[in-house]
Structure formats: structure tokens, C-alpha cells
PDB file of C-alpha atoms in Angstrom:
ATOM      1  CA  ALA A 197     103.585 115.819 113.924  1.00  0.00           C
ATOM      2  CA  GLN A 198     102.095 119.015 114.886  1.00  0.00           C
ATOM      3  CA  LYS A 199     103.723 122.250 114.212  1.00  0.00           C
ATOM      4  CA  VAL A 200     102.899 125.896 114.566  1.00  0.00           C
ATOM      5  CA  THR A 201     104.527 128.444 112.323  1.00  0.00           C
ATOM      6  CA  GLN A 202     104.258 132.203 112.971  1.00  0.00           C
ATOM      7  CA  ALA A 203     106.317 133.632 110.540  1.00  0.00           C
ATOM      8  CA  GLN A 204     105.967 137.103 111.776  1.00  0.00           C
ATOM      9  CA  THR A 205     108.822 138.106 114.788  1.00  0.00           C
ATOM     10  CA  GLU A 206     108.094 141.098 115.089  1.00  0.00           C
ATOM     11  CA  ILE A 207     105.572 144.112 114.263  1.00  0.00           C
ATOM     12  CA  SER A 208     104.950 147.571 115.351  1.00  0.00           C
ATOM     13  CA  VAL A 209     102.121 149.233 114.443  1.00  0.00           C
ATOM     14  CA  VAL A 210     100.774 153.096 115.342  1.00  0.00           C
ATOM     15  CA  GLU A 211      97.620 153.338 117.819  1.00  0.00           C
ATOM     16  CA  LYS A 212      94.842 153.068 116.182  1.00  0.00           C
ATOM     17  CA  GLU A 213      95.517 150.708 112.839  1.00  0.00           C
ATOM     18  CA  ASP A 214      94.751 147.338 112.207  1.00  0.00           C
ATOM     19  CA  VAL A 215      97.127 144.698 112.954  1.00  0.00           C
ATOM     20  CA  THR A 216      97.081 140.895 111.637  1.00  0.00           C
ATOM     21  CA  LEU A 217      99.060 138.247 113.521  1.00  0.00           C
ATOM     22  CA  ASP A 218      99.682 135.308 110.597  1.00  0.00           C
ATOM     23  CA  CYS A 219      99.349 131.291 112.063  1.00  0.00           C
ATOM     24  CA  VAL A 220      99.777 128.181 109.961  1.00  0.00           C
ATOM     25  CA  TYR A 221      99.731 124.749 111.443  1.00  0.00           C
ATOM     26  CA  GLU A 222     100.285 121.389 110.417  1.00  0.00           C
ATOM     27  CA  THR A 223      98.628 118.402 112.082  1.00  0.00           C
ATOM     28  CA  ARG A 224      98.086 115.139 110.893  1.00  0.00           C
ATOM     29  CA  ASP A 225      94.590 114.694 112.970  1.00  0.00           C
ATOM     30  CA  THR A 226      91.074 115.760 111.840  1.00  0.00           C
ATOM     31  CA  THR A 227      90.078 116.661 115.527  1.00  0.00           C
ATOM     32  CA  TYR A 228      92.164 119.682 116.977  1.00  0.00           C
ATOM     33  CA  TYR A 229      92.349 122.924 118.652  1.00  0.00           C
ATOM     34  CA  LEU A 230      93.441 125.943 117.853  1.00  0.00           C
ATOM     35  CA  PHE A 231      94.325 128.463 120.752  1.00  0.00           C
ATOM     36  CA  TRP A 232      95.507 131.975 120.827  1.00  0.00           C
ATOM     37  CA  TYR A 233      97.412 133.314 124.015  1.00  0.00           C
ATOM     38  CA  LYS A 234      98.956 136.801 124.910  1.00  0.00           C
ATOM     39  CA  GLN A 235     102.247 137.331 127.033  1.00  0.00           C
ATOM     40  CA  PRO A 236     102.797 140.371 128.480  1.00  0.00           C
ATOM     41  CA  PRO A 237     105.662 141.850 129.486  1.00  0.00           C
ATOM     42  CA  SER A 238     104.881 140.050 133.054  1.00  0.00           C
ATOM     43  CA  GLY A 239     105.557 136.522 131.684  1.00  0.00           C
ATOM     44  CA  GLU A 240     102.009 135.394 132.308  1.00  0.00           C
ATOM     45  CA  LEU A 241     100.191 133.807 129.213  1.00  0.00           C
ATOM     46  CA  VAL A 242      96.672 134.664 129.039  1.00  0.00           C
ATOM     47  CA  PHE A 243      94.090 132.858 127.293  1.00  0.00           C
ATOM     48  CA  LEU A 244      92.276 134.600 124.366  1.00  0.00           C
ATOM     49  CA  ILE A 245      90.186 131.968 122.174  1.00  0.00           C
ATOM     50  CA  ARG A 246      89.878 128.352 121.423  1.00  0.00           C
ATOM     51  CA  ARG A 247      88.461 127.122 118.066  1.00  0.00           C
ATOM     52  CA  ASN A 248      87.896 123.421 117.270  1.00  0.00           C
ATOM     53  CA  SER A 249      88.816 121.811 113.941  1.00  0.00           C
ATOM     54  CA  PHE A 250      84.877 121.551 112.916  1.00  0.00           C
ATOM     55  CA  ASP A 251      84.158 124.955 113.602  1.00  0.00           C
ATOM     56  CA  GLU A 252      84.891 127.357 110.691  1.00  0.00           C
ATOM     57  CA  GLN A 253      82.811 130.180 111.279  1.00  0.00           C
ATOM     58  CA  ASN A 254      85.020 133.448 112.124  1.00  0.00           C
ATOM     59  CA  GLU A 255      84.836 135.044 115.693  1.00  0.00           C
ATOM     60  CA  ILE A 256      84.471 138.576 117.118  1.00  0.00           C
ATOM     61  CA  SER A 257      84.953 139.536 120.753  1.00  0.00           C
ATOM     62  CA  GLY A 258      85.377 143.466 120.643  1.00  0.00           C
ATOM     63  CA  ARG A 259      88.347 144.547 119.132  1.00  0.00           C
ATOM     64  CA  TYR A 260      89.660 140.882 118.603  1.00  0.00           C
ATOM     65  CA  SER A 261      88.665 138.590 115.518  1.00  0.00           C
ATOM     66  CA  TRP A 262      89.580 135.287 114.104  1.00  0.00           C
ATOM     67  CA  ASN A 263      89.730 133.918 111.027  1.00  0.00           C
ATOM     68  CA  PHE A 264      90.182 130.205 110.314  1.00  0.00           C
ATOM     69  CA  GLN A 265      90.281 128.459 107.647  1.00  0.00           C
ATOM     70  CA  LYS A 266      90.942 125.396 107.406  1.00  0.00           C
ATOM     71  CA  SER A 267      91.813 124.906 103.373  1.00  0.00           C
ATOM     72  CA  THR A 268      94.967 126.740 104.289  1.00  0.00           C
ATOM     73  CA  SER A 269      95.551 125.414 107.661  1.00  0.00           C
ATOM     74  CA  SER A 270      95.754 128.854 109.341  1.00  0.00           C
ATOM     75  CA  PHE A 271      94.174 131.091 112.224  1.00  0.00           C
ATOM     76  CA  ASN A 272      94.619 134.287 111.780  1.00  0.00           C
ATOM     77  CA  PHE A 273      94.051 137.002 114.620  1.00  0.00           C
ATOM     78  CA  THR A 274      93.539 140.616 113.944  1.00  0.00           C
ATOM     79  CA  ILE A 275      92.845 143.490 116.378  1.00  0.00           C
ATOM     80  CA  THR A 276      90.972 146.403 115.031  1.00  0.00           C
ATOM     81  CA  ALA A 277      92.025 149.781 116.174  1.00  0.00           C
ATOM     82  CA  SER A 278      95.176 148.630 118.219  1.00  0.00           C
ATOM     83  CA  GLN A 279      96.077 150.054 121.916  1.00  0.00           C
ATOM     84  CA  VAL A 280      99.249 150.413 123.460  1.00  0.00           C
ATOM     85  CA  VAL A 281      97.946 147.758 125.995  1.00  0.00           C
ATOM     86  CA  ASP A 282      98.002 145.628 123.138  1.00  0.00           C
ATOM     87  CA  SER A 283     101.638 145.547 123.098  1.00  0.00           C
ATOM     88  CA  ALA A 284     102.848 141.943 124.141  1.00  0.00           C
ATOM     89  CA  VAL A 285     104.148 138.515 122.683  1.00  0.00           C
ATOM     90  CA  TYR A 286     101.172 136.365 120.792  1.00  0.00           C
ATOM     91  CA  PHE A 287     101.311 132.945 120.523  1.00  0.00           C
ATOM     92  CA  CYS A 288      99.377 130.305 118.123  1.00  0.00           C
ATOM     93  CA  ALA A 289      99.149 127.251 119.515  1.00  0.00           C
ATOM     94  CA  LEU A 290      97.724 123.824 118.664  1.00  0.00           C
ATOM     95  CA  SER A 291      96.435 120.797 120.329  1.00  0.00           C
ATOM     96  CA  GLU A 292      95.185 117.325 119.571  1.00  0.00           C
ATOM     97  CA  VAL A 293      92.782 117.486 122.424  1.00  0.00           C
ATOM     98  CA  ALA A 294      91.127 120.456 124.064  1.00  0.00           C
ATOM     99  CA  GLY A 295      92.408 121.204 127.404  1.00  0.00           C
ATOM    100  CA  ALA A 296      94.090 118.189 129.365  1.00  0.00           C
ATOM    101  CA  ASN A 297      96.489 117.139 126.301  1.00  0.00           C
ATOM    102  CA  ASN A 298      99.694 119.574 125.412  1.00  0.00           C
ATOM    103  CA  LEU A 299      99.495 122.555 123.845  1.00  0.00           C
ATOM    104  CA  PHE A 300     102.220 122.836 120.951  1.00  0.00           C
ATOM    105  CA  PHE A 301     103.144 126.626 120.354  1.00  0.00           C
ATOM    106  CA  GLY A 302     104.677 128.488 117.890  1.00  0.00           C
ATOM    107  CA  THR A 303     107.407 131.195 118.542  1.00  0.00           C
ATOM    108  CA  GLY A 304     104.862 134.031 118.595  1.00  0.00           C
ATOM    109  CA  THR A 305     104.705 137.235 117.136  1.00  0.00           C
ATOM    110  CA  ARG A 306     106.260 140.671 119.209  1.00  0.00           C
ATOM    111  CA  LEU A 307     103.324 143.158 118.244  1.00  0.00           C
ATOM    112  CA  THR A 308     104.422 146.891 119.845  1.00  0.00           C
ATOM    113  CA  VAL A 309     101.566 149.726 119.407  1.00  0.00           C
ATOM    114  CA  ILE A 310     103.330 153.390 119.371  1.00  0.00           C
ATOM    115  CA  PRO A 311     101.506 155.874 120.718  1.00  0.00           C
TER     116      PRO A 311
ATOM    117  CA  ASP B 588      89.143 133.172 142.739  1.00  0.00           C
ATOM    118  CA  ALA B 589      92.595 132.857 142.743  1.00  0.00           C
ATOM    119  CA  GLY B 590      94.433 131.642 139.058  1.00  0.00           C
ATOM    120  CA  VAL B 591      97.220 129.461 138.882  1.00  0.00           C
ATOM    121  CA  THR B 592     100.302 130.612 141.140  1.00  0.00           C
ATOM    122  CA  GLN B 593     103.674 129.672 141.404  1.00  0.00           C
ATOM    123  CA  SER B 594     106.695 129.858 143.658  1.00  0.00           C
ATOM    124  CA  PRO B 595     109.323 131.484 143.717  1.00  0.00           C
ATOM    125  CA  THR B 596     109.109 134.014 141.177  1.00  0.00           C
ATOM    126  CA  HIS B 597     112.713 133.759 140.389  1.00  0.00           C
ATOM    127  CA  LEU B 598     115.852 131.011 141.393  1.00  0.00           C
ATOM    128  CA  ILE B 599     119.564 131.384 140.978  1.00  0.00           C
ATOM    129  CA  LYS B 600     121.267 127.863 141.066  1.00  0.00           C
ATOM    130  CA  THR B 601     124.656 126.809 140.135  1.00  0.00           C
ATOM    131  CA  ARG B 602     125.374 123.805 137.384  1.00  0.00           C
ATOM    132  CA  GLY B 603     124.738 120.437 138.782  1.00  0.00           C
ATOM    133  CA  GLN B 604     122.424 121.563 141.809  1.00  0.00           C
ATOM    134  CA  GLN B 605     119.101 120.484 142.110  1.00  0.00           C
ATOM    135  CA  VAL B 606     116.016 122.718 141.812  1.00  0.00           C
ATOM    136  CA  THR B 607     111.946 122.282 142.991  1.00  0.00           C
ATOM    137  CA  LEU B 608     109.546 124.343 141.305  1.00  0.00           C
ATOM    138  CA  ARG B 609     106.120 124.498 142.715  1.00  0.00           C
ATOM    139  CA  CYS B 610     102.234 125.447 141.608  1.00  0.00           C
ATOM    140  CA  SER B 611      99.230 125.605 143.005  1.00  0.00           C
ATOM    141  CA  PRO B 612      96.050 125.085 140.364  1.00  0.00           C
ATOM    142  CA  LYS B 613      93.141 127.199 139.573  1.00  0.00           C
ATOM    143  CA  SER B 614      90.420 126.566 141.514  1.00  0.00           C
ATOM    144  CA  GLY B 615      88.335 123.524 140.189  1.00  0.00           C
ATOM    145  CA  HIS B 616      91.017 122.262 138.009  1.00  0.00           C
ATOM    146  CA  ASP B 617      92.523 118.755 138.372  1.00  0.00           C
ATOM    147  CA  THR B 618      95.181 118.747 135.518  1.00  0.00           C
ATOM    148  CA  VAL B 619      98.606 120.325 135.926  1.00  0.00           C
ATOM    149  CA  SER B 620     101.517 120.852 133.242  1.00  0.00           C
ATOM    150  CA  TRP B 621     104.676 121.995 133.150  1.00  0.00           C
ATOM    151  CA  TYR B 622     105.853 124.169 130.198  1.00  0.00           C
ATOM    152  CA  GLN B 623     109.531 125.524 129.328  1.00  0.00           C
ATOM    153  CA  GLN B 624     110.105 128.690 128.048  1.00  0.00           C
ATOM    154  CA  ALA B 625     113.561 129.557 126.582  1.00  0.00           C
ATOM    155  CA  LEU B 626     114.102 133.493 125.762  1.00  0.00           C
ATOM    156  CA  GLY B 627     112.544 134.156 122.289  1.00  0.00           C
ATOM    157  CA  GLN B 628     110.955 130.780 122.381  1.00  0.00           C
ATOM    158  CA  GLY B 629     107.518 129.522 122.430  1.00  0.00           C
ATOM    159  CA  PRO B 630     106.684 127.460 125.286  1.00  0.00           C
ATOM    160  CA  GLN B 631     107.661 124.013 125.173  1.00  0.00           C
ATOM    161  CA  PHE B 632     105.389 121.103 127.042  1.00  0.00           C
ATOM    162  CA  ILE B 633     107.060 118.698 129.913  1.00  0.00           C
ATOM    163  CA  PHE B 634     104.719 117.026 131.507  1.00  0.00           C
ATOM    164  CA  GLN B 635     101.078 116.724 132.493  1.00  0.00           C
ATOM    165  CA  TYR B 636      99.546 115.267 135.462  1.00  0.00           C
ATOM    166  CA  TYR B 637      96.368 113.835 135.989  1.00  0.00           C
ATOM    167  CA  GLU B 638      94.986 112.050 139.685  1.00  0.00           C
ATOM    168  CA  GLU B 639      98.789 112.248 140.804  1.00  0.00           C
ATOM    169  CA  GLU B 640      99.863 110.444 137.667  1.00  0.00           C
ATOM    170  CA  GLU B 641     102.298 111.818 134.608  1.00  0.00           C
ATOM    171  CA  ARG B 642      99.709 111.207 131.516  1.00  0.00           C
ATOM    172  CA  GLN B 643     101.845 112.790 129.146  1.00  0.00           C
ATOM    173  CA  ARG B 644     105.316 113.741 128.538  1.00  0.00           C
ATOM    174  CA  GLY B 645     107.276 115.517 126.021  1.00  0.00           C
ATOM    175  CA  ASN B 646     110.877 115.342 124.731  1.00  0.00           C
ATOM    176  CA  PHE B 647     112.783 116.034 128.231  1.00  0.00           C
ATOM    177  CA  PRO B 648     115.094 113.873 129.733  1.00  0.00           C
ATOM    178  CA  ASP B 649     114.628 111.828 132.779  1.00  0.00           C
ATOM    179  CA  ARG B 650     116.442 114.751 134.832  1.00  0.00           C
ATOM    180  CA  PHE B 651     112.733 116.646 134.971  1.00  0.00           C
ATOM    181  CA  SER B 652     110.456 115.006 137.067  1.00  0.00           C
ATOM    182  CA  GLY B 653     107.481 115.926 138.680  1.00  0.00           C
ATOM    183  CA  HIS B 654     104.727 114.994 141.322  1.00  0.00           C
ATOM    184  CA  GLN B 655     100.737 115.862 142.134  1.00  0.00           C
ATOM    185  CA  PHE B 656      99.724 116.060 145.077  1.00  0.00           C
ATOM    186  CA  PRO B 657      95.680 114.821 146.329  1.00  0.00           C
ATOM    187  CA  ASN B 658      95.068 118.844 146.625  1.00  0.00           C
ATOM    188  CA  TYR B 659      96.126 118.569 142.827  1.00  0.00           C
ATOM    189  CA  SER B 660      99.359 121.135 143.389  1.00  0.00           C
ATOM    190  CA  SER B 661     101.972 120.135 141.658  1.00  0.00           C
ATOM    191  CA  GLU B 662     106.533 120.266 141.812  1.00  0.00           C
ATOM    192  CA  LEU B 663     108.681 120.155 139.056  1.00  0.00           C
ATOM    193  CA  ASN B 664     112.069 118.938 139.960  1.00  0.00           C
ATOM    194  CA  VAL B 665     115.295 119.075 138.022  1.00  0.00           C
ATOM    195  CA  ASN B 666     118.126 117.275 138.755  1.00  0.00           C
ATOM    196  CA  ALA B 667     121.813 118.332 137.753  1.00  0.00           C
ATOM    197  CA  LEU B 668     121.168 121.543 136.255  1.00  0.00           C
ATOM    198  CA  LEU B 669     122.834 122.758 132.937  1.00  0.00           C
ATOM    199  CA  LEU B 670     123.198 126.281 132.064  1.00  0.00           C
ATOM    200  CA  GLY B 671     120.622 125.384 129.083  1.00  0.00           C
ATOM    201  CA  ASP B 672     118.145 124.801 131.588  1.00  0.00           C
ATOM    202  CA  SER B 673     117.677 128.322 132.474  1.00  0.00           C
ATOM    203  CA  ALA B 674     114.274 129.449 131.296  1.00  0.00           C
ATOM    204  CA  LEU B 675     111.067 130.364 132.445  1.00  0.00           C
ATOM    205  CA  TYR B 676     109.088 127.348 133.837  1.00  0.00           C
ATOM    206  CA  LEU B 677     105.768 127.297 133.290  1.00  0.00           C
ATOM    207  CA  CYS B 678     102.721 126.121 135.162  1.00  0.00           C
ATOM    208  CA  ALA B 679      99.016 125.652 133.405  1.00  0.00           C
ATOM    209  CA  SER B 680      96.300 123.875 135.255  1.00  0.00           C
ATOM    210  CA  SER B 681      92.838 122.728 133.296  1.00  0.00           C
ATOM    211  CA  SER B 682      89.726 120.828 134.152  1.00  0.00           C
ATOM    212  CA  GLN B 683      89.572 118.095 131.955  1.00  0.00           C
ATOM    213  CA  ILE B 684      89.334 118.680 128.577  1.00  0.00           C
ATOM    214  CA  TYR B 685      88.731 122.727 128.809  1.00  0.00           C
ATOM    215  CA  GLU B 686      91.717 124.870 127.866  1.00  0.00           C
ATOM    216  CA  GLN B 687      94.414 125.829 129.998  1.00  0.00           C
ATOM    217  CA  TYR B 688      95.271 128.683 131.961  1.00  0.00           C
ATOM    218  CA  PHE B 689      99.348 129.508 133.003  1.00  0.00           C
ATOM    219  CA  GLY B 690     100.862 130.287 136.195  1.00  0.00           C
ATOM    220  CA  PRO B 691     103.164 133.837 136.395  1.00  0.00           C
ATOM    221  CA  GLY B 692     105.789 131.223 135.574  1.00  0.00           C
ATOM    222  CA  THR B 693     109.523 130.932 138.120  1.00  0.00           C
ATOM    223  CA  ARG B 694     112.456 132.310 135.769  1.00  0.00           C
ATOM    224  CA  LEU B 695     115.376 129.841 136.845  1.00  0.00           C
ATOM    225  CA  THR B 696     118.704 131.015 135.695  1.00  0.00           C
ATOM    226  CA  VAL B 697     121.575 128.475 136.414  1.00  0.00           C
ATOM    227  CA  THR B 698     125.081 129.843 136.142  1.00  0.00           C
TER     228      THR B 698
END
């Protein structure tokens, strides 16, 4: 069975600090996909990134970076030089097949960036 | 290019009533999934529709049913509402194997 654990319920940082959101997953499948979504107060889930289980390369997109480590079943998300607009709930999710199959979500991490 | 749209935005119903929520997928998408998000929790998968058929279903009772129309839009129906059905209902659309894009959700309150 699939499981996604986000142990950090809430994190507060001061603007311009770096912050890392942790995600640990469990799956018996050898082929799977990992995702991060952002949910601002408006409620709409915003897609940030998708990684497949065969690609362990770290990825950087502007101030965002992701560290995928299969050995520890982790897919951590780092925001560099945080901004107030980064304040939101962030969800890590797992899918056995990208897109078309259902997503298993963690319970989310609420990030508050203090100006 | 319009994203995923959902209606209504908010809804208040009484226990025992029935409710229908609607979703229009992003242009070019043919697959629609529905999720329930209780307060403070992550979204939970209800079911997925593709080619007007339910392709996959999560652990939800038969009171939850759905439909997909030829234009790929979808409805979620919930019968015999319980207080525990109060949640944000999210619709997501995708095109086959690609990532899902979510709508703004419908907040359902059952009193």
C-alpha cells in the first residue's frame, strides 16, 4: 500500500531564509511518480513538480529545488530565499502511474513566511 | 486557456439531502478525478472518469457517484449526506499519463 508522510505539520521562517519541506514515501511498486503541490489560501492546488522513480537527478527551478533519494524514500523540497508569497500548505503526493492514476497525498506542511 | 472550473463555489446542505457538484476540465484534457479534502487533511481520491466510465475508485461508499459527459465535463453526486461529508471537493483533470491540474474546489457544508 502507498503512504506519504510529511512529518512537519507547520513551519515558520523569516523572509529570505531557506526552508526545506520533508517528504517520505512508501510503495511496493518499482515504477511510481512523486509530486509536490502548493495550496494557497484560495484552496486551489497548484502543481509544482513531477519526478519519476527512475530519475534521481535533483532539480532546480528558480528558488525551488527538489532532492529525490530512492535509498531513503525521500523527496524533499527546498525554497531558497523565501518570500511572503510562498506562504501556503505544501503537499507531497505519490502515484503509481503519472497523471491518469490517483494521487496519494500526505497531510501537508503549512509554511508561514514572516516579513 | 481556461483551467479547471468547478461549480458551485460554496454549498450548504442538510443531513440526508443530495448534492451535485460540477467540473469542467482544462482544454485538451479527457480524464477527470475527484478528491475530498477534509479540514487540515490532504486530499483523498474518490474516483476517476475516462471515456465516460469510472476507471478507478477510492475507498468511498456507494453514496458517492459520478458521471462524465461526452464533452469530458463531470459531476459528483452525493446522496444521503452526513455531517462527515463536509469538506472541500476538488476536481482534477489530466490528459492520459500527464500530471493532474486541480480546480478551485467546492466547499460543501452539511448541517
